[in-house]
Amino acid sequence: MEMPKVTRRTFLKVSATTGAAAAAAPRLLNAMEHELGGKDFGPVTGAERKAIPINCHVCNIQDGAIAYVENDRVVKLEGNPEHVSTRGRLCAKGNAGMWYSYDPDRILYPLKRVGARGEGKWKRITWDEALTELAGKLDAALKEDPNTIMLKYGRNRSGGAVDRFMKTLGSATVVNHTSVCESSKKIGMEPTWGPDIETPDFANAKYVLNFGSNILEAAYFHNPLSQRVTEGRVDNHMKIVTFDVRLSNTAGFSDEWVPVHPGTDGAVALAMGHVILRDDLQDSEFIETWTNVTVKELKEHYKQFTPEWASKISGVPAETIERIATEFATTKPATLFTYRGPAKHLYGSYNERSCMMLPIMTGNVEKKGGYCLPRGMGWPQPSPEPGKPKKDSYLAHPTEYPLAGHKVSHLVPFWIADGKQKINVYFTYQDNPVYTNPGAMAVWGKLFKDEKLIPYLVSMSPFMGEETALADLILPDCPYLERWEPESMPNSLWPWLGIRQPVHKSLGESRENRIMMRDIIWKLDPDGKRGMKQFWNFKDGEDYMRHHFDNVPGLKEAGGLNFLKKHGVWPIYGKLNPKTGKVSDKTGREIKAEYGLFKKELSAADMAGTATDKNGVITKNGKAIGVKRNGKNYVGFPTGNRIINVRVDKWAEYGFNPMPTFKRIPWHEAMKDDELVMVTFKLNVMKQSRTAAVKWLAEIAHSNPMWIGTSTAAKLGIKTGDLVRVESKVGHLVTKAYVTEGIHPRTVAIPTGFGHWEYGRLATLKLKDKKSEASHGADDPDLNNVWWDDKGVHPNNIIPVVADPIGGSQGWYDTVVKVTKAGPNDKYGDSQGDWEKHYAAYKETMRYAYTGDLHRKMHPEMASWAGPGSVKHHEGGGH
Ligand SMILES: Nc1nc2c(c(=O)[nH]1)N[C@H]1C(S)=C(S)[C@@H](COP(=O)(O)OP(=O)(O)OC[C@H]3O[C@@H](n4cnc5c(=O)[nH]c(N)nc54)[C@H](O)[C@@H]3O)O[C@H]1N2
Ligand SMILES: Nc1nc2c(c(=O)[nH]1)N[C@H]1C(S)=C(S)[C@@H](COP(=O)(O)OP(=O)(O)OC[C@H]3O[C@@H](n4cnc5c(=O)[nH]c(N)nc54)[C@H](O)[C@@H]3O)O[C@H]1N2
Ligand SMILES: [Mo]
């Protein structure tokens, strides 16, 4: 039996934007289905135990899981052994996911604010009262301008429902959280090869370069990828080299940890490229065939990036750069992985592109053990679908950041304060910028307390997070174990579709997101006369899901949604061996993943009605669908010209360097001897703010001392456990020190996910407080067993906004600080940010935008660029 094919159409979708397209999915192997027989009973309750497959949503990896339920209560969560990406394994967070449901401070009823914003005084109201009040506000806003209705979402996995809701209202004011997440990585990758992420084939690689991703603890896909890293190391003697400012657990698991000065990965990667090209170790055929530059041009361009130059900037010895570059280029197959380390800086997009050039110039793309395109699947949306809003929104598409396709959400409060756009109703959904964004309470808290700027704040949330606590109206959403959602993640070489389904009855009066949004629309348009109701004709969440899944080719024949309800994932490629991770058919023969997706040939039917231009680009109905190379018609890469763009002409239009390059962070260059760079990082058992109330995780990690290097600490007279004062240009905090050899001497690092001032009694350690009358029926006796009294310190108040002028990303790892021993008036947990100073930082960062004066200063070459096609090779080399 052969492996189900990833068809060309699937690949196109996978690689195109995240927009939902119909899935043309692999053929299902019915024969491989497992029939579960018999019944299971809980040893304690004696009740029947049901096993319900879902996709996890404690963080955002969406691992395949199984919920075991007795008497309508979840007793255990485990990995789904049929899931081809996560293969029966779930991380610590995933195992603790039922505490999202059973959080004793969970919000179970609609709440209306009665005190001042943030005062914590609420009145329980009925759903009808809540919807009537909200509909009144929406009506008024719609009369003025639909764009005055804003929705900002964070971890949105609603499968298109949130966007549908806003389109139904006719508003384009939809903002996400991607600019505080990884957007400059995406913006570096997309114009280069199409998709916004890679799937490194660790299991089959011989050599791995990891720039700033904590694969084993965080990163996208840490569970599926860490399994493959382990396989590669154990079964394949793979070597892995990790560049990080600190000794993360991934760095510790690597063969080599190379500490870099924050923000300088791009320079190191360029210098490695220099060595590879200088020594003729590149894959010339791949470059000439599949990129838009010649080897000659590339060699010429990379001449300036010498290891000595990069060494001065990054602190990585030139010999190390030489050696690792040579090892990487001469060990095949090899791959690269990056995450937020290189990307979360002023010029993060440049860094990402410089890194991804390494697997490209060595021809490791889409090879077994190489740097592979992501594989995922889409699903159709129910029809009819609402059209695009009539007017665009500044907040969603700020003109100063034309290349930042994933938005610049962290500057939104300043833009609202500056009057760039008027807001009447602000919806928040799975988002907590008051805690998770730069400036935190000092910026977002100030915005939300201002009733002139935000007249009406509605939170759809099951939890009293820092943002929800400032709302006027709270609509109790269902946590992930109580709702229907479609899912797919390109987290292995095997594309899949999955679902979440309610595994127990929703608690209290909570309503799952798509039903809550449907009810809002129904209230606004009860008889359908406004034309809104037609888009929300769903009986319930399951009914909505049938529109997604019952007509997907392949899945349809297997049973559509019913198949997914039973298995949680589709397709089931074959029998998974949990020990080896291998998939085999009935006869025991291995089913292998496919490679070389860009080299799939277009069929005669595909070619019908196409035109091929002088560069070989094949278009059909005005859309590029492939590229002709060496007489063959290939599908190519999902870019505009179907090849890899080493030179991104679009960037030159706005005065950015279209070639792989590096720019220093000017304020890092000007750092004084007593200044350090503060970075933050994620711990394996915490997920930003969302895990705040999960008691099993809090018991493992509840505080976050600041890492500081041994020699640096010695100079400052600081020992582990000492109180330290950390001061940035926008504020200061007081925390404890953890002295370690495992960090670059010019860097300090604080884990995020701690120091809550809202999010219930456990997160805030206000254990003696009474529970709110609007929360859970039964209290949790474990709240009396909390033995720790340190909740940690949250760093975000003292982190200023920085926006990558290209990718729009927040420069989380750019903050310059001064660290001293705490003084007599400093108290542990102090954390002060100042709106005026944050505002000044916002003004400053916008000067780097392509319209700003610092852009012209940083890119003096701008004037001499004649635009696309006639690019001169400047930059790099020492400034
Ligand atoms: N356990 C857990 N897992 C998670 C999450 C979580 O909160 N907790 N969050 C999920 C989300 S939303 C995301 S976006 C991903 C993020 O996944 P990652 O990007 O892997 O995690 P981060 O901790 O953000 O940063 C990665 C590393 O970058 C390092 N670093 C900082 N500055 C630099 C630099 O200039 N150069 C280099 N080379 N390294 C640097 C940090 O020390 C850190 O170890 O993780 C996802 N998975
Ligand atoms: N200092 C620093 N800050 C960072 C980062 C960093 O590296 N350093 N990393 C950033 C990254 S990578 C990211 S992605 C962002 C994440 O930022 P956010 O998306 O704002 O944060 P989360 O904590 O994932 O979740 C936000 C809120 O969603 C709500 N929520 C949780 N589950 C549900 C649910 O089922 N339904 C509804 N309706 N609401 C729910 C909770 O109230 C929670 O507070 O944070 C960023 N913040
Ligand atoms: Mo993220």
Tab-separated table of C-alpha atoms and ligand atoms in Angstrom, residues 57 60 100 152-155 177 180-182 340 428-433 435-437 460-466 468 477-480 483 680-682 687-691 752 759 794-796 799 812-813, ligand 2:
chain	number	residue	atom	x	y	z
A	57	HIS	CA	-5.930	24.076	23.125
A	60	ASN	CA	-1.430	26.812	20.561
A	100	TYR	CA	-9.585	25.328	32.248
A	152	LYS	CA	-9.090	42.271	18.871
A	153	TYR	CA	-8.366	38.593	19.229
A	154	GLY	CA	-5.387	36.688	20.558
A	155	ARG	CA	-5.333	32.915	20.303
A	177	HIS	CA	-1.939	39.486	18.475
A	180	VAL	CA	3.641	40.452	19.785
A	181	CYS	CA	3.959	36.838	18.690
A	182	GLU	CA	6.192	35.981	15.748
A	340	ARG	CA	11.320	34.183	18.067
A	428	THR	CA	-11.909	41.251	23.159
A	429	TYR	CA	-11.613	37.545	22.411
A	430	GLN	CA	-8.912	35.233	23.813
A	431	ASP	CA	-6.616	38.195	24.170
A	432	ASN	CA	-5.044	39.796	27.196
A	433	PRO	CA	-2.807	42.675	26.057
A	435	TYR	CA	-0.838	41.501	30.545
A	436	THR	CA	0.801	40.157	27.375
A	437	ASN	CA	1.734	43.318	25.454
A	460	MET	CA	-15.983	37.132	25.594
A	461	SER	CA	-14.080	35.069	28.126
A	462	PRO	CA	-14.392	32.266	30.657
A	463	PHE	CA	-11.657	33.808	32.817
A	464	MET	CA	-11.195	37.028	34.760
A	465	GLY	CA	-7.906	37.921	33.078
A	466	GLU	CA	-6.271	41.330	33.429
A	468	THR	CA	-11.531	41.079	31.173
A	477	ASP	CA	-17.335	31.769	26.619
A	478	CYS	CA	-16.697	28.027	26.898
A	479	PRO	CA	-13.148	26.762	27.400
A	480	TYR	CA	-11.802	24.392	24.772
A	483	ARG	CA	-16.789	23.704	22.240
A	680	THR	CA	12.122	37.310	28.305
A	681	PHE	CA	11.419	33.662	27.607
A	682	LYS	CA	8.799	30.952	28.002
A	687	LYS	CA	1.556	29.652	28.405
A	688	GLN	CA	1.597	33.422	28.726
A	689	SER	CA	-1.445	34.415	30.750
A	690	ARG	CA	-3.765	31.550	29.889
A	691	THR	CA	-2.346	28.946	32.270
A	752	THR	CA	7.029	35.282	31.334
A	759	TYR	CA	-6.982	35.937	36.867
A	794	HIS	CA	5.686	40.458	35.458
A	795	PRO	CA	8.202	42.264	33.218
A	796	ASN	CA	5.976	43.840	30.550
A	799	ILE	CA	9.328	46.862	28.092
A	812	TRP	CA	10.714	42.085	22.834
A	813	TYR	CA	14.413	41.335	23.053
B	2	LIG	N1	7.371	39.847	27.800
B	2	LIG	C1	6.850	39.071	26.846
B	2	LIG	N2	5.531	39.090	26.594
B	2	LIG	C2	5.036	38.287	25.618
B	2	LIG	C3	5.858	37.427	24.900
B	2	LIG	C4	7.238	37.451	25.160
B	2	LIG	O1	8.023	36.738	24.531
B	2	LIG	N3	7.681	38.279	26.152
B	2	LIG	N4	5.318	36.576	23.970
B	2	LIG	C5	4.117	36.884	23.352
B	2	LIG	C6	3.488	35.838	22.559
B	2	LIG	S1	4.472	34.764	21.670
B	2	LIG	C7	2.161	35.758	22.447
B	2	LIG	S2	1.477	34.670	21.312
B	2	LIG	C8	1.279	36.616	23.251
B	2	LIG	C9	0.009	35.938	23.690
B	2	LIG	O2	-0.849	36.928	24.102
B	2	LIG	P1	-2.408	36.718	24.327
B	2	LIG	O3	-3.007	36.142	23.121
B	2	LIG	O4	-2.936	37.981	24.847
B	2	LIG	O5	-2.350	35.732	25.563
B	2	LIG	P2	-2.815	34.364	26.138
B	2	LIG	O6	-2.244	34.391	27.464
B	2	LIG	O7	-2.446	33.234	25.255
B	2	LIG	O8	-4.421	34.383	26.209
B	2	LIG	C10	-5.167	35.567	26.348
B	2	LIG	C11	-6.411	35.420	27.131
B	2	LIG	O9	-7.328	34.548	26.523
B	2	LIG	C12	-8.290	34.184	27.493
B	2	LIG	N5	-8.682	32.809	27.245
B	2	LIG	C13	-8.026	31.665	27.502
B	2	LIG	N6	-8.745	30.613	27.083
B	2	LIG	C14	-9.871	31.110	26.538
B	2	LIG	C15	-11.015	30.538	25.914
B	2	LIG	O10	-11.146	29.336	25.803
B	2	LIG	N7	-11.952	31.387	25.427
B	2	LIG	C16	-11.837	32.717	25.522
B	2	LIG	N8	-12.777	33.477	25.005
B	2	LIG	N9	-10.800	33.278	26.128
B	2	LIG	C17	-9.823	32.496	26.619
B	2	LIG	C18	-7.668	34.351	28.844
B	2	LIG	O11	-8.387	35.312	29.558
B	2	LIG	C19	-6.280	34.862	28.525
B	2	LIG	O12	-5.912	35.862	29.400
B	2	LIG	O13	1.975	37.081	24.388
B	2	LIG	C20	3.147	37.762	24.114
B	2	LIG	N10	3.709	38.328	25.328
